[in-house]
DNA sequence: TTGCTCCTCACGTCACGTGAGGTGGC
DNA sequence: TTGCTCCTCACGTCACGTGAGGTGGC
């Protein structure tokens, strides 16, 4: 049996961690001296400790680790989880890389003088439109939005109801939340059709006075467009009064306005994409704020 | 000017984060209504907020972000930091990947029955030896140990003092610490030579009764060897009484016992490496603990 | 006996999230 | 006026790290 210091030294786990795992019930010492409270560990506990460290390293919380240990999984099952988890982690790494190169964009374009962004903002009325839509909370926006559009286009095509105008997204959140956005993905239709448990058919209200801004490029350019829109709103004495929409005007790799979204939507030549953000605005009452 | 909710919505930064950055002094609203305490933000603040988010996304703490903003770096400088940071992150990802594949090893070998590990432990006396050594705290063990060995071998070779026995590492830590190990990297020499401000020349004491265990493979096998050693110690009624040593018996890619470490030490054919861990032990007094 | 090892609180970390409870704004 | 927006505490999160202050072990 080992006192905590040696057990720590040989397993490369800090003493504090061992005490913490004891406290959580993850790894109880085989013996605790009732007089002194000293913890004694045995080499019999190495497999369990190794499992704990391995699962923790895979990114599970200690609570999850505890549950996994309780389920008494076979080594094969754990290694299956390991492989799943590894795939997840690799996916995250790819996203991370993408996010990082966005950081570069952000610095290059937004940092010094956003005035150079050459966006034209116009205020115009937007007509009401009948749509088939799905509204839900999404976390990984771009990917999920793509799948939802696909689902809607297939459904609408099956009913031969597609209207000849662009699909769009409504951002219903009134503020930004880290853990996912309340999004409605909408495809215009010509006439009323039956919805189902996922798909709602409804009329999206028209809006008098939407500030509209067309921009080119992929999803990562949306932030820039939004910044430009903010500058315009402030400079012209408006304020927002409703949810933001993002209209996908051109999104096929070949530059045609397609109604079915190929994979190319996500991967190929995003610089050809054309989108428009639309924000309901109203004039600020009273004197325009001084600058 | 924007109230906090709209500013949050358009910048994709939560309201709580904006309040937090205000509190830290990272991003003060341009105006705070003295009556209501309402925060008002301007689009003039977008460049600063974009910088904050970009730097945060690069992995800097908010305190560091604050300092970086105060230094009023040019966009070019920040992008230079960005590239450095990206290289760092990529390095971390590689380490992460390596660690992950170790997890698989850990599960495969250590999890169910460590008894199958076919290590032979012998207790023997280890003679004293004169060495040139460097002792310091290292965090990234494998990499740093390699460089230290290289430095020592070059120094010793310049003095033509190399003894014909294997280099080794002494782990002086009595417990494990996350943030770096107190390590002494030692190269045996034939006779006393002058040290310098980094390199100490000293005699490493001999040890009566060291439990020794030879194993093959790279650094990632050390944990396995240590586990096997723990099992042996417990089963045979010993206990440790001194710092652990790790002796590098064979570490060149060609299988020769070289005194200069090529890059191959780190990358090539680690399965050919042979090492020995040595731990001073003593018999436990009194009755052997029952199992 | 002395110092050494181990113990148990208790608080700190970091960047916010999550209510509670309250007031100004339109 | 009513509800709505925003406010300020204050505590929680997660996996420990870091002392403070104290006792058993050899």
Coordinates of C-alpha atoms in Angstrom, one line a residue, chain B residues 1-289:
Chain B
X1 CA -26.0 54.9 -30.0
X2 CA -27.2 51.5 -28.9
X3 CA -28.7 50.2 -25.8
X4 CA -27.0 47.1 -24.5
X5 CA -29.4 44.6 -26.0
X6 CA -29.1 45.8 -29.6
X7 CA -25.3 46.2 -29.2
X8 CA -25.2 42.6 -28.0
X9 CA -27.4 41.4 -30.8
X10 CA -25.4 43.0 -33.6
X11 CA -21.9 42.2 -32.3
X12 CA -22.7 38.7 -31.2
X13 CA -21.4 39.3 -27.7
X14 CA -23.7 38.6 -24.7
X15 CA -25.0 41.4 -22.5
X16 CA -23.3 39.8 -19.5
X17 CA -20.0 39.9 -21.3
X18 CA -20.4 43.6 -22.2
X19 CA -21.2 44.4 -18.6
X20 CA -18.2 42.3 -17.6
X21 CA -15.9 44.1 -19.9
X22 CA -17.2 47.4 -18.6
X23 CA -16.5 46.3 -15.1
X24 CA -12.9 45.3 -16.0
X25 CA -12.5 48.6 -17.9
X26 CA -11.9 46.8 -21.2
X27 CA -14.8 48.5 -22.9
X28 CA -16.6 51.3 -21.2
X29 CA -19.9 52.5 -22.8
X30 CA -19.5 55.9 -24.4
X31 CA -22.3 57.2 -22.2
X32 CA -24.0 56.0 -19.0
X33 CA -27.2 57.7 -18.1
X34 CA -26.5 59.0 -14.6
X35 CA -30.2 58.6 -13.6
X36 CA -30.9 55.1 -14.8
X37 CA -27.4 53.7 -15.1
X38 CA -28.3 52.5 -18.7
X39 CA -25.2 51.8 -20.8
X40 CA -25.1 53.3 -24.3
X41 CA -22.7 52.1 -26.9
X42 CA -21.6 53.6 -30.1
X43 CA -20.5 52.1 -33.4
X44 CA -17.2 53.9 -32.8
X45 CA -16.5 51.2 -30.3
X46 CA -16.7 48.4 -32.8
X47 CA -13.0 48.4 -33.6
X48 CA -12.1 48.1 -29.9
X49 CA -14.6 45.4 -29.2
X50 CA -13.5 43.5 -32.3
X51 CA -10.0 43.6 -31.0
X52 CA -11.0 42.3 -27.6
X53 CA -12.9 39.4 -29.1
X54 CA -10.1 38.6 -31.5
X55 CA -7.5 38.6 -28.8
X56 CA -9.6 36.6 -26.5
X57 CA -10.2 34.1 -29.2
X58 CA -6.5 33.8 -29.6
X59 CA -6.3 32.5 -26.1
X60 CA -5.3 35.5 -24.2
X61 CA -6.8 36.1 -20.8
X62 CA -8.8 39.3 -20.4
X63 CA -6.1 40.8 -18.3
X64 CA -3.6 40.2 -21.1
X65 CA -6.1 41.6 -23.6
X66 CA -6.3 44.8 -21.5
X67 CA -2.5 45.2 -21.5
X68 CA -2.3 44.6 -25.2
X69 CA -5.0 47.2 -25.9
X70 CA -3.2 49.7 -23.7
X71 CA 0.0 49.2 -25.7
X72 CA -1.8 50.5 -28.7
X73 CA -0.4 48.0 -31.1
X74 CA -0.7 48.4 -34.8
X75 CA -2.9 46.1 -36.7
X76 CA 0.3 44.6 -38.2
X77 CA 1.7 43.9 -34.8
X78 CA -1.4 42.2 -33.6
X79 CA -1.5 40.1 -36.7
X80 CA 2.1 39.1 -36.1
X81 CA 1.0 38.0 -32.6
X82 CA -1.9 36.2 -34.2
X83 CA 0.5 34.2 -36.4
X84 CA 2.7 33.4 -33.4
X85 CA -0.3 32.4 -31.4
X86 CA -1.6 30.3 -34.2
X87 CA 1.7 28.4 -34.4
X88 CA 1.5 27.8 -30.7
X89 CA -2.0 26.5 -31.0
X90 CA -1.1 24.2 -33.8
X91 CA 1.8 22.9 -31.7
X92 CA -0.7 22.3 -28.8
X93 CA -3.0 20.5 -31.2
X94 CA -0.2 18.2 -32.2
X95 CA 0.6 17.5 -28.5
X96 CA -3.1 17.0 -27.9
X97 CA -3.2 14.4 -30.7
X98 CA -0.2 12.6 -29.3
X99 CA -1.7 12.6 -25.8
X100 CA -4.9 11.2 -27.2
X101 CA -3.3 8.3 -28.8
X102 CA -1.6 7.7 -25.5
X103 CA -5.0 7.5 -24.0
X104 CA -5.7 4.6 -26.3
X105 CA -2.5 2.9 -25.1
X106 CA -3.4 3.6 -21.6
X107 CA -6.7 1.9 -22.0
X108 CA -5.4 -1.0 -24.0
X109 CA -2.5 -1.9 -21.7
X110 CA -3.3 -0.7 -18.3
X111 CA -7.0 -1.1 -17.9
X112 CA -8.1 -4.6 -17.4
X113 CA -5.2 -6.7 -16.1
X114 CA -1.8 -5.0 -15.7
X115 CA -0.5 -8.4 -14.6
X116 CA 0.0 -9.2 -18.3
X117 CA 2.7 -6.6 -18.4
X118 CA 5.8 -8.7 -18.6
X119 CA 8.3 -6.7 -16.7
X120 CA 11.0 -8.2 -14.6
X121 CA 11.9 -6.2 -11.5
X122 CA 15.3 -6.8 -9.8
X123 CA 16.7 -5.2 -6.7
X124 CA 20.4 -4.4 -7.0
X125 CA 23.0 -1.9 -5.8
X126 CA 23.7 1.1 -8.1
X127 CA 27.3 2.5 -7.9
X128 CA 28.0 6.2 -7.4
X129 CA 28.9 8.0 -10.6
X130 CA 30.4 11.4 -11.5
X131 CA 28.2 13.4 -13.8
X132 CA 27.7 16.7 -15.5
X133 CA 24.1 17.7 -14.9
X134 CA 21.5 20.3 -15.2
X135 CA 18.7 20.6 -12.8
X136 CA 15.6 22.6 -13.4
X137 CA 11.9 22.7 -13.7
X138 CA 10.6 21.4 -17.0
X139 CA 7.0 21.4 -18.2
X140 CA 7.2 19.8 -21.7
X141 CA 9.3 16.9 -20.5
X142 CA 10.3 14.9 -23.5
X143 CA 11.2 17.9 -25.7
X144 CA 13.2 19.7 -23.0
X145 CA 15.0 16.7 -21.7
X146 CA 16.2 16.0 -25.3
X147 CA 17.6 19.5 -25.6
X148 CA 19.3 19.3 -22.2
X149 CA 20.9 16.1 -23.0
X150 CA 22.2 17.6 -26.2
X151 CA 23.6 20.6 -24.4
X152 CA 25.3 18.3 -21.8
X153 CA 26.8 15.9 -24.4
X154 CA 28.3 18.8 -26.4
X155 CA 29.8 20.3 -23.3
X156 CA 31.2 17.0 -22.0
X157 CA 32.5 16.1 -25.5
X158 CA 34.3 19.4 -25.7
X159 CA 36.1 18.4 -22.5
X160 CA 36.7 14.9 -23.7
X161 CA 35.4 13.6 -20.4
X162 CA 32.5 11.3 -21.4
X163 CA 32.4 8.1 -19.5
X164 CA 31.1 4.9 -21.2
X165 CA 27.8 4.6 -19.4
X166 CA 24.3 5.7 -20.0
X167 CA 22.8 9.1 -19.4
X168 CA 19.9 9.4 -17.0
X169 CA 17.3 11.6 -15.4
X170 CA 16.6 12.0 -11.7
X171 CA 13.1 13.0 -10.7
X172 CA 13.5 15.1 -7.6
X173 CA 9.9 15.8 -7.0
X174 CA 8.4 13.9 -4.1
X175 CA 5.0 14.2 -5.5
X176 CA 3.6 14.9 -8.9
X177 CA 2.8 18.5 -9.9
X178 CA 0.9 19.5 -13.0
X179 CA 3.0 22.6 -13.9
X180 CA 6.4 21.0 -14.3
X181 CA 8.7 18.5 -12.8
X182 CA 11.9 19.2 -10.9
X183 CA 14.3 17.2 -13.0
X184 CA 18.0 16.6 -13.1
X185 CA 19.4 15.5 -16.4
X186 CA 22.8 13.8 -16.0
X187 CA 25.6 12.6 -18.3
X188 CA 28.3 10.4 -16.8
X189 CA 31.9 11.7 -17.0
X190 CA 35.3 10.0 -16.4
X191 CA 36.9 12.7 -14.3
X192 CA 36.1 16.0 -12.7
X193 CA 35.8 19.0 -15.1
X194 CA 34.8 22.6 -14.7
X195 CA 31.1 23.3 -14.7
X196 CA 29.4 26.6 -15.7
X197 CA 26.4 28.6 -14.7
X198 CA 24.0 26.1 -16.2
X199 CA 26.0 22.9 -15.8
X200 CA 26.9 21.4 -12.4
X201 CA 29.5 18.7 -12.0
X202 CA 28.9 16.4 -9.1
X203 CA 28.9 12.9 -7.8
X204 CA 25.5 11.2 -7.8
X205 CA 25.5 8.9 -4.7
X206 CA 25.4 5.2 -5.0
X207 CA 22.3 3.5 -3.8
X208 CA 22.0 0.1 -2.0
X209 CA 18.9 -1.6 -3.1
X210 CA 17.3 -0.1 -6.1
X211 CA 14.3 -1.8 -7.7
X212 CA 15.2 -1.8 -11.4
X213 CA 13.0 -2.5 -14.3
X214 CA 13.9 -2.5 -18.0
X215 CA 11.4 -1.6 -20.6
X216 CA 11.3 -0.9 -24.3
X217 CA 9.6 1.9 -26.2
X218 CA 9.3 5.6 -26.0
X219 CA 8.4 7.9 -23.2
X220 CA 4.8 6.9 -23.3
X221 CA 5.7 3.5 -22.0
X222 CA 7.1 4.9 -18.8
X223 CA 3.7 5.0 -17.2
X224 CA 3.2 1.4 -17.9
X225 CA 6.6 0.5 -16.4
X226 CA 5.8 2.6 -13.4
X227 CA 2.5 0.8 -12.9
X228 CA 4.3 -2.5 -13.1
X229 CA 6.9 -1.4 -10.6
X230 CA 4.1 -0.3 -8.2
X231 CA 2.5 -3.7 -8.4
X232 CA 5.8 -5.4 -7.7
X233 CA 6.7 -3.1 -4.8
X234 CA 3.4 -3.8 -3.1
X235 CA 3.4 -7.5 -3.8
X236 CA 6.9 -7.9 -2.4
X237 CA 6.6 -5.7 0.7
X238 CA 8.8 -2.9 -0.2
X239 CA 8.4 0.8 -0.1
X240 CA 10.2 3.6 -1.9
X241 CA 12.8 5.7 -0.1
X242 CA 14.3 8.1 -2.6
X243 CA 14.0 9.8 -5.9
X244 CA 13.3 7.9 -9.1
X245 CA 15.8 7.6 -11.9
X246 CA 15.2 6.9 -15.6
X247 CA 18.3 5.5 -17.4
X248 CA 18.4 5.7 -21.2
X249 CA 20.1 2.5 -22.2
X250 CA 19.5 2.7 -26.0
X251 CA 18.0 5.6 -27.7
X252 CA 19.5 6.0 -31.2
X253 CA 17.4 5.1 -34.1
X254 CA 20.1 2.7 -35.4
X255 CA 20.1 0.8 -32.1
X256 CA 23.7 1.7 -31.2
X257 CA 24.4 3.2 -27.8
X258 CA 25.3 6.7 -28.9
X259 CA 26.5 9.5 -26.7
X260 CA 25.1 12.2 -28.9
X261 CA 21.4 12.4 -29.4
X262 CA 20.2 12.8 -32.9
X263 CA 16.7 14.2 -33.7
X264 CA 15.8 10.6 -34.2
X265 CA 15.6 10.4 -30.4
X266 CA 12.3 12.1 -30.6
X267 CA 10.7 11.0 -33.8
X268 CA 11.9 7.7 -35.2
X269 CA 11.2 4.2 -34.2
X270 CA 10.7 4.7 -30.6
X271 CA 9.8 1.1 -30.2
X272 CA 13.6 0.3 -30.4
X273 CA 14.4 2.4 -27.4
X274 CA 15.4 0.7 -24.2
X275 CA 15.2 2.4 -20.8
X276 CA 15.4 1.4 -17.2
X277 CA 13.6 2.9 -14.2
X278 CA 15.4 2.7 -10.9
X279 CA 13.7 3.4 -7.6
X280 CA 15.5 3.2 -4.1
X281 CA 13.5 0.8 -2.0
X282 CA 13.5 -0.7 1.5
X283 CA 11.7 -3.6 3.1
X284 CA 8.6 -2.5 5.0
X285 CA 9.0 -3.0 8.7
X286 CA 6.6 -5.3 10.6
X287 CA 4.1 -7.7 9.2
X288 CA 3.5 -7.6 5.5
X289 CA 0.1 -6.1 4.9

